[in-house]
Tab-separated table of C-alpha atoms in Angstrom:
chain	number	residue	atom	x	y	z
A	4	UNK	CA	39.157	-31.847	-14.687
A	5	UNK	CA	37.447	-35.215	-14.328
A	6	UNK	CA	37.059	-37.547	-17.283
A	7	UNK	CA	33.293	-36.840	-17.381
A	8	UNK	CA	33.872	-33.084	-17.431
A	9	UNK	CA	36.556	-33.447	-20.076
A	10	UNK	CA	34.253	-35.554	-22.240
A	11	UNK	CA	31.439	-33.012	-21.821
A	12	UNK	CA	33.827	-30.196	-22.731
A	13	UNK	CA	35.001	-32.115	-25.807
A	14	UNK	CA	31.387	-32.698	-26.907
A	15	UNK	CA	30.537	-29.041	-26.343
A	16	UNK	CA	33.548	-27.858	-28.351
A	17	UNK	CA	32.955	-30.343	-31.155
A	18	UNK	CA	29.259	-29.456	-31.289
A	19	UNK	CA	30.100	-25.778	-31.681
A	20	UNK	CA	32.748	-26.696	-34.259
A	21	UNK	CA	30.197	-28.664	-36.284
A	22	UNK	CA	27.682	-25.813	-36.110
A	23	UNK	CA	30.266	-23.251	-37.209
A	24	UNK	CA	31.673	-25.512	-39.923
A	25	UNK	CA	28.197	-25.998	-41.390
A	26	UNK	CA	27.441	-22.282	-41.240
A	27	UNK	CA	30.812	-21.457	-42.787
A	28	UNK	CA	30.226	-23.821	-45.699
A	29	UNK	CA	26.769	-22.331	-46.261
A	30	UNK	CA	28.305	-18.861	-46.629
A	31	UNK	CA	30.037	-20.119	-49.774
A	32	UNK	CA	27.307	-22.488	-50.999
A	33	UNK	CA	24.440	-19.971	-50.662
A	34	UNK	CA	26.066	-16.530	-50.381
A	35	UNK	CA	23.043	-14.641	-51.705
A	36	UNK	CA	21.049	-15.419	-48.544
A	37	UNK	CA	23.864	-14.186	-46.309
A	38	UNK	CA	24.377	-11.094	-48.465
A	39	UNK	CA	20.754	-10.198	-47.789
A	40	UNK	CA	21.215	-10.112	-44.008
A	41	UNK	CA	24.389	-8.034	-43.908
A	42	UNK	CA	23.343	-4.825	-42.128
A	43	UNK	CA	22.827	-2.084	-44.687
A	44	UNK	CA	24.787	0.424	-42.576
A	45	UNK	CA	28.068	-1.418	-43.112
A	46	UNK	CA	30.344	0.086	-45.771
A	47	UNK	CA	31.413	-1.930	-48.788
A	48	UNK	CA	29.955	-4.937	-50.561
A	49	UNK	CA	27.744	-7.366	-48.683
A	50	UNK	CA	29.445	-10.307	-50.440
A	51	UNK	CA	32.772	-9.348	-48.868
A	52	UNK	CA	31.199	-9.608	-45.405
A	53	UNK	CA	29.537	-12.886	-46.354
A	54	UNK	CA	32.820	-14.459	-47.396
A	55	UNK	CA	34.797	-12.964	-44.498
A	56	UNK	CA	32.325	-14.294	-41.946
A	57	UNK	CA	32.343	-17.693	-43.674
A	58	UNK	CA	36.143	-17.839	-43.449
A	59	UNK	CA	35.947	-16.767	-39.794
A	60	UNK	CA	33.422	-19.504	-39.016
A	61	UNK	CA	35.554	-22.157	-40.705
A	62	UNK	CA	38.668	-20.963	-38.886
A	63	UNK	CA	36.969	-20.907	-35.495
A	64	UNK	CA	35.511	-24.362	-36.169
A	65	UNK	CA	39.023	-25.653	-36.835
A	66	UNK	CA	40.337	-24.054	-33.632
A	67	UNK	CA	37.530	-25.676	-31.634
A	68	UNK	CA	38.131	-29.087	-33.202
A	69	UNK	CA	41.813	-29.247	-32.250
A	70	UNK	CA	42.375	-29.884	-28.507
A	71	UNK	CA	45.526	-27.758	-28.448
A	72	UNK	CA	43.675	-24.643	-29.709
A	73	UNK	CA	40.289	-25.402	-28.191
A	74	UNK	CA	40.292	-22.696	-25.506
A	75	UNK	CA	41.342	-20.068	-28.027
A	76	UNK	CA	38.618	-21.408	-30.313
A	77	UNK	CA	36.087	-20.970	-27.530
A	78	UNK	CA	37.105	-17.348	-27.051
A	79	UNK	CA	36.977	-16.712	-30.787
A	80	UNK	CA	33.576	-18.412	-31.042
A	81	UNK	CA	32.231	-16.256	-28.235
A	82	UNK	CA	33.325	-13.082	-30.036
A	83	UNK	CA	32.116	-14.369	-33.390
A	84	UNK	CA	28.632	-15.068	-32.015
A	85	UNK	CA	28.553	-11.518	-30.670
A	86	UNK	CA	29.868	-10.044	-33.940
A	87	UNK	CA	27.249	-11.717	-36.159
A	88	UNK	CA	24.343	-10.744	-33.924
A	89	UNK	CA	23.615	-7.545	-35.935
A	90	UNK	CA	23.067	-9.717	-39.025
A	91	UNK	CA	20.564	-11.799	-37.063
A	92	UNK	CA	18.764	-8.606	-36.050
A	93	UNK	CA	18.776	-7.458	-39.694
A	94	UNK	CA	17.290	-10.799	-40.781
A	95	UNK	CA	14.529	-10.490	-38.174
A	96	UNK	CA	13.743	-6.892	-39.111
A	97	UNK	CA	13.605	-7.741	-42.817
A	98	UNK	CA	11.450	-10.809	-42.174
A	99	UNK	CA	8.970	-8.903	-40.015
A	100	UNK	CA	8.628	-6.210	-42.711
A	101	UNK	CA	8.179	-8.766	-45.504
A	102	UNK	CA	4.476	-9.231	-46.275
A	103	UNK	CA	5.309	-12.456	-48.149
A	104	UNK	CA	7.132	-14.053	-45.189
A	105	UNK	CA	5.133	-16.767	-43.483
A	106	UNK	CA	3.983	-16.301	-39.894
A	107	UNK	CA	6.171	-19.269	-38.914
A	108	UNK	CA	9.268	-17.628	-40.413
A	109	UNK	CA	8.453	-14.371	-38.640
A	110	UNK	CA	8.034	-16.107	-35.281
A	111	UNK	CA	11.130	-18.231	-35.870
A	112	UNK	CA	13.271	-15.207	-36.687
A	113	UNK	CA	12.227	-13.504	-33.445
A	114	UNK	CA	12.616	-16.630	-31.287
A	115	UNK	CA	16.061	-17.235	-32.778
A	116	UNK	CA	17.515	-13.966	-31.446
A	117	UNK	CA	17.740	-14.943	-27.754
A	118	UNK	CA	19.171	-18.341	-28.759
A	119	UNK	CA	22.445	-16.535	-29.432
A	120	UNK	CA	22.943	-16.295	-25.657
A	121	UNK	CA	23.287	-20.062	-25.084
A	122	UNK	CA	25.792	-20.211	-27.941
A	123	UNK	CA	27.852	-17.476	-26.302
A	124	UNK	CA	27.564	-19.272	-22.958
A	125	UNK	CA	28.708	-22.582	-24.427
A	126	UNK	CA	31.662	-20.908	-26.142
A	127	UNK	CA	32.603	-19.275	-22.849
A	128	UNK	CA	32.512	-22.644	-21.123
A	129	UNK	CA	34.863	-24.046	-23.763
A	130	UNK	CA	37.184	-21.087	-23.125
A	131	UNK	CA	37.180	-21.903	-19.432
A	132	UNK	CA	37.768	-25.590	-20.103
A	133	UNK	CA	34.503	-26.748	-18.500
């Protein structure tokens, strides 16, 4: 891989790591919000899912940040982005049903759903080392 490609891959991995680190921290700083978007069909307590996904995000962020585990981190990030997608759908459904939610929040929650695809694509590129 050329130096330019390596630098781009490092930036991509570190960008995803920063995003996941921030999201992971938020799961512990503001768990009530995340509890509210855990799909209702899942068994058990929503808080358990909130904390488990926060730990997963922090762990994947660490794997992405370390060059030696970066490709594994990319694979884990790809699967994590897929795994949390139902919560994003739940958030959108709840927002659209909420009469008190602003039109901007409703539009934003819908527009956000397809943005998961570029995250998955970027994680896949990290996995492939490009």
